[in-house]
Amino acid sequence: MKISIISGSHRNPSQSEKIGRYIETLFKNEFTDVDPFLYLLADNPLPLWDQSVWESDEQWIERLAPLKEQFSSSDAFVIITPEWHGQVPSGLKNLFLLFSRFEFGHKPAYIVSISSGDGGAYPVAELRMSSYKNNRLCYIPEHLIIRDVENVFNENPKDNNSKSDIYYKERLTWGLSILQGYGKALKMMLS
């Protein structure tokens, strides 16, 4: 099963990337039959959507072809979004405009929202409300909001709030296992 992990932050380095790399490693080490693909929006910005995307413009075709191939071959997605001023970053929203049902359609996705403070709920609501309509991505009912993200998932255990770190890692592993189950079930439906 191929699972694409999309880190939605434009920043480099970012906490979203930290979480994305952790998830990629977790899939490789703890899950059987999962081939993860990590895509970072940082240092890899996609141009803003314009009408020529729908008009078979050669530049768009060339630019998007590698990602279309990766996403089309994925069975499930993990969408990592930071909360920037209570919102999903514009680059992540743009990504959902550039790809269609052919890449995302009827495939499950797990939302991981991160916040440096006590927030993180607004991006979950925003993604569920508006990012799936035309591309038909299927957000599973579970999601994870990682609060105070600078103090969890760090390589050096001394840099972590140990109680929070343990809780988030257990919850993340459980949520990813649920995603894997949805991926298997929906893959049968699409066959």
CSV table of C-alpha atoms in Angstrom, one decimal:
chain,number,residue,atom,x,y,z
A,1,MET,CA,0.0,0.0,0.0
A,2,LYS,CA,1.4,3.4,-1.0
A,3,ILE,CA,0.6,6.3,1.4
A,4,SER,CA,1.5,9.8,0.4
A,5,ILE,CA,2.4,12.2,3.2
A,6,ILE,CA,1.9,15.9,2.3
A,7,SER,CA,3.6,18.4,4.5
A,8,GLY,CA,1.7,21.7,3.9
A,9,SER,CA,4.1,24.2,5.3
A,10,HIS,CA,6.1,26.6,3.0
A,11,ARG,CA,8.7,27.1,5.7
A,12,ASN,CA,12.1,25.4,5.8
A,13,PRO,CA,12.8,24.0,8.2
A,14,SER,CA,9.3,23.5,9.7
A,15,GLN,CA,7.5,21.7,12.4
A,16,SER,CA,5.3,20.2,9.7
A,17,GLU,CA,8.3,18.6,8.0
A,18,LYS,CA,9.5,17.3,11.4
A,19,ILE,CA,6.1,15.5,11.8
A,20,GLY,CA,6.1,14.4,8.2
A,21,ARG,CA,9.6,12.8,8.6
A,22,TYR,CA,8.5,11.1,11.8
A,23,ILE,CA,5.4,9.6,10.0
A,24,GLU,CA,7.5,8.5,7.1
A,25,THR,CA,9.9,6.7,9.5
A,26,LEU,CA,7.0,5.2,11.5
A,27,PHE,CA,5.5,3.8,8.4
A,28,LYS,CA,8.8,2.3,7.3
A,29,ASN,CA,9.6,0.8,10.7
A,30,GLU,CA,6.3,-0.1,12.3
A,31,PHE,CA,3.8,-0.8,9.5
A,32,THR,CA,3.9,-3.8,7.2
A,33,ASP,CA,3.1,-3.4,3.6
A,34,VAL,CA,3.3,0.5,3.6
A,35,ASP,CA,5.4,2.3,1.1
A,36,PRO,CA,5.4,6.0,2.2
A,37,PHE,CA,6.1,9.0,-0.1
A,38,LEU,CA,6.8,12.3,1.6
A,39,TYR,CA,6.1,15.5,-0.3
A,40,LEU,CA,7.2,18.8,1.2
A,41,LEU,CA,5.7,22.1,0.0
A,42,ALA,CA,8.8,23.9,1.5
A,43,ASP,CA,11.3,24.8,-1.2
A,44,ASN,CA,9.0,23.1,-3.7
A,45,PRO,CA,6.3,25.7,-4.2
A,46,LEU,CA,3.7,25.0,-6.8
A,47,PRO,CA,2.7,27.9,-8.9
A,48,LEU,CA,-0.7,29.4,-8.2
A,49,TRP,CA,-3.6,27.8,-10.0
A,50,ASP,CA,-4.8,29.5,-13.1
A,51,GLN,CA,-7.3,28.6,-15.9
A,52,SER,CA,-4.6,27.1,-18.1
A,53,VAL,CA,-4.4,24.1,-15.8
A,54,TRP,CA,-7.7,22.9,-17.3
A,55,GLU,CA,-6.7,23.7,-20.8
A,56,SER,CA,-3.9,21.1,-21.2
A,57,ASP,CA,-1.2,23.8,-21.1
A,58,GLU,CA,2.2,22.1,-21.8
A,59,GLN,CA,4.0,23.9,-18.9
A,60,TRP,CA,1.4,22.7,-16.4
A,61,ILE,CA,1.5,19.2,-17.8
A,62,GLU,CA,5.3,19.0,-17.5
A,63,ARG,CA,5.3,20.6,-14.0
A,64,LEU,CA,2.6,18.5,-12.5
A,65,ALA,CA,3.3,15.1,-14.2
A,66,PRO,CA,5.6,13.7,-11.5
A,67,LEU,CA,3.2,14.5,-8.7
A,68,LYS,CA,0.2,13.3,-10.6
A,69,GLU,CA,1.9,10.0,-11.0
A,70,GLN,CA,2.8,9.8,-7.3
A,71,PHE,CA,-0.6,10.8,-6.1
A,72,SER,CA,-2.5,8.7,-8.6
A,73,SER,CA,-0.6,5.6,-7.5
A,74,SER,CA,-1.3,6.4,-3.8
A,75,ASP,CA,-3.9,4.4,-1.9
A,76,ALA,CA,-4.2,6.9,1.0
A,77,PHE,CA,-2.9,10.3,2.2
A,78,VAL,CA,-1.7,12.0,5.4
A,79,ILE,CA,-2.3,15.7,5.2
A,80,ILE,CA,-0.2,17.7,7.6
A,81,THR,CA,-1.2,21.3,8.0
A,82,PRO,CA,0.2,24.0,10.3
A,83,GLU,CA,-2.2,26.6,11.6
A,84,TRP,CA,-1.2,30.0,10.3
A,85,HIS,CA,-3.4,32.8,11.7
A,86,GLY,CA,-6.1,30.2,12.2
A,87,GLN,CA,-5.9,29.0,8.6
A,88,VAL,CA,-4.5,26.4,6.3
A,89,PRO,CA,-1.4,27.7,4.4
A,90,SER,CA,-2.2,29.0,1.0
A,91,GLY,CA,0.2,26.6,-0.7
A,92,LEU,CA,-1.7,23.6,0.7
A,93,LYS,CA,-5.0,25.0,-0.4
A,94,ASN,CA,-3.5,25.6,-3.9
A,95,LEU,CA,-2.4,22.0,-4.1
A,96,PHE,CA,-6.0,20.9,-3.8
A,97,LEU,CA,-6.9,23.1,-6.7
A,98,LEU,CA,-4.2,21.7,-8.9
A,99,PHE,CA,-5.1,18.0,-8.6
A,100,SER,CA,-8.3,16.3,-9.3
A,101,ARG,CA,-10.4,13.2,-8.7
A,102,PHE,CA,-7.9,11.3,-10.8
A,103,GLU,CA,-5.2,11.7,-8.2
A,104,PHE,CA,-7.3,12.0,-4.9
A,105,GLY,CA,-10.7,10.6,-5.8
A,106,HIS,CA,-12.3,8.3,-3.3
A,107,LYS,CA,-9.0,7.7,-1.4
A,108,PRO,CA,-8.9,8.1,2.4
A,109,ALA,CA,-6.9,10.9,4.1
A,110,TYR,CA,-5.9,11.5,7.7
A,111,ILE,CA,-5.5,15.1,8.8
A,112,VAL,CA,-2.7,16.0,11.2
A,113,SER,CA,-2.9,19.7,12.3
A,114,ILE,CA,-0.1,21.3,14.2
A,115,SER,CA,0.1,24.4,16.3
A,116,SER,CA,2.8,26.0,18.3
A,117,GLY,CA,0.2,27.0,20.9
A,118,ASP,CA,-3.1,25.6,22.0
A,119,GLY,CA,-4.8,26.0,18.6
A,120,GLY,CA,-5.0,23.7,15.6
A,121,ALA,CA,-8.8,23.1,15.3
A,122,TYR,CA,-9.5,25.6,12.6
A,123,PRO,CA,-7.4,24.0,9.9
A,124,VAL,CA,-9.1,20.7,10.5
A,125,ALA,CA,-12.5,22.4,10.0
A,126,GLU,CA,-11.3,24.3,6.9
A,127,LEU,CA,-9.9,21.2,5.2
A,128,ARG,CA,-13.0,19.2,5.9
A,129,MET,CA,-15.2,22.0,4.7
A,130,SER,CA,-13.6,23.0,1.4
A,131,SER,CA,-10.6,21.0,0.2
A,132,TYR,CA,-12.3,17.8,-0.9
A,133,LYS,CA,-15.2,19.0,-3.0
A,134,ASN,CA,-14.0,18.6,-6.6
A,135,ASN,CA,-11.1,16.2,-6.0
A,136,ARG,CA,-13.3,13.8,-4.0
A,137,LEU,CA,-10.6,13.1,-1.3
A,138,CYS,CA,-12.2,11.2,1.6
A,139,TYR,CA,-11.2,12.5,5.0
A,140,ILE,CA,-11.6,9.8,7.6
A,141,PRO,CA,-13.5,10.7,10.7
A,142,GLU,CA,-10.3,10.5,12.8
A,143,HIS,CA,-7.8,13.4,12.9
A,144,LEU,CA,-5.0,14.5,15.2
A,145,ILE,CA,-4.2,18.0,16.5
A,146,ILE,CA,-0.7,18.3,17.8
A,147,ARG,CA,-0.5,21.3,20.1
A,148,ASP,CA,2.7,22.8,21.5
A,149,VAL,CA,4.5,21.1,18.6
A,150,GLU,CA,7.9,22.4,19.4
A,151,ASN,CA,7.9,20.3,22.6
A,152,VAL,CA,7.0,16.9,21.1
A,153,PHE,CA,8.4,14.5,18.4
A,154,ASN,CA,12.0,15.9,18.8
A,155,GLU,CA,14.9,13.5,18.3
A,156,ASN,CA,16.4,14.4,21.7
A,157,PRO,CA,14.0,13.2,24.4
A,158,LYS,CA,15.2,16.0,26.6
A,159,ASP,CA,13.6,18.5,24.2
A,160,ASN,CA,10.2,16.8,24.6
A,161,ASN,CA,7.4,17.1,27.1
A,162,SER,CA,7.4,13.4,27.8
A,163,LYS,CA,3.8,13.0,28.8
A,164,SER,CA,2.5,14.9,25.7
A,165,ASP,CA,5.1,13.2,23.4
A,166,ILE,CA,4.0,9.7,24.5
A,167,TYR,CA,0.3,10.6,24.1
A,168,TYR,CA,0.7,12.1,20.6
A,169,LYS,CA,2.9,9.2,19.4
A,170,GLU,CA,0.4,6.6,20.5
A,171,ARG,CA,-2.6,8.6,19.1
A,172,LEU,CA,-0.7,9.1,15.8
A,173,THR,CA,0.2,5.4,15.5
A,174,TRP,CA,-3.5,4.5,16.2
A,175,GLY,CA,-4.8,7.0,13.6
A,176,LEU,CA,-2.4,5.8,11.0
A,177,SER,CA,-3.5,2.2,11.5
A,178,ILE,CA,-7.1,3.4,11.0
A,179,LEU,CA,-6.0,5.1,7.8
A,180,GLN,CA,-4.4,1.9,6.6
A,181,GLY,CA,-7.6,0.1,7.2
A,182,TYR,CA,-9.6,2.6,5.2
A,183,GLY,CA,-7.0,2.5,2.5
A,184,LYS,CA,-7.4,-1.3,2.1
A,185,ALA,CA,-11.2,-1.1,2.1
A,186,LEU,CA,-11.5,1.8,-0.4
A,187,LYS,CA,-8.9,0.2,-2.6
A,188,MET,CA,-11.2,-2.8,-3.0
A,189,MET,CA,-14.1,-0.5,-3.9
A,190,LEU,CA,-12.0,1.2,-6.6
A,191,SER,CA,-10.8,-2.1,-8.2
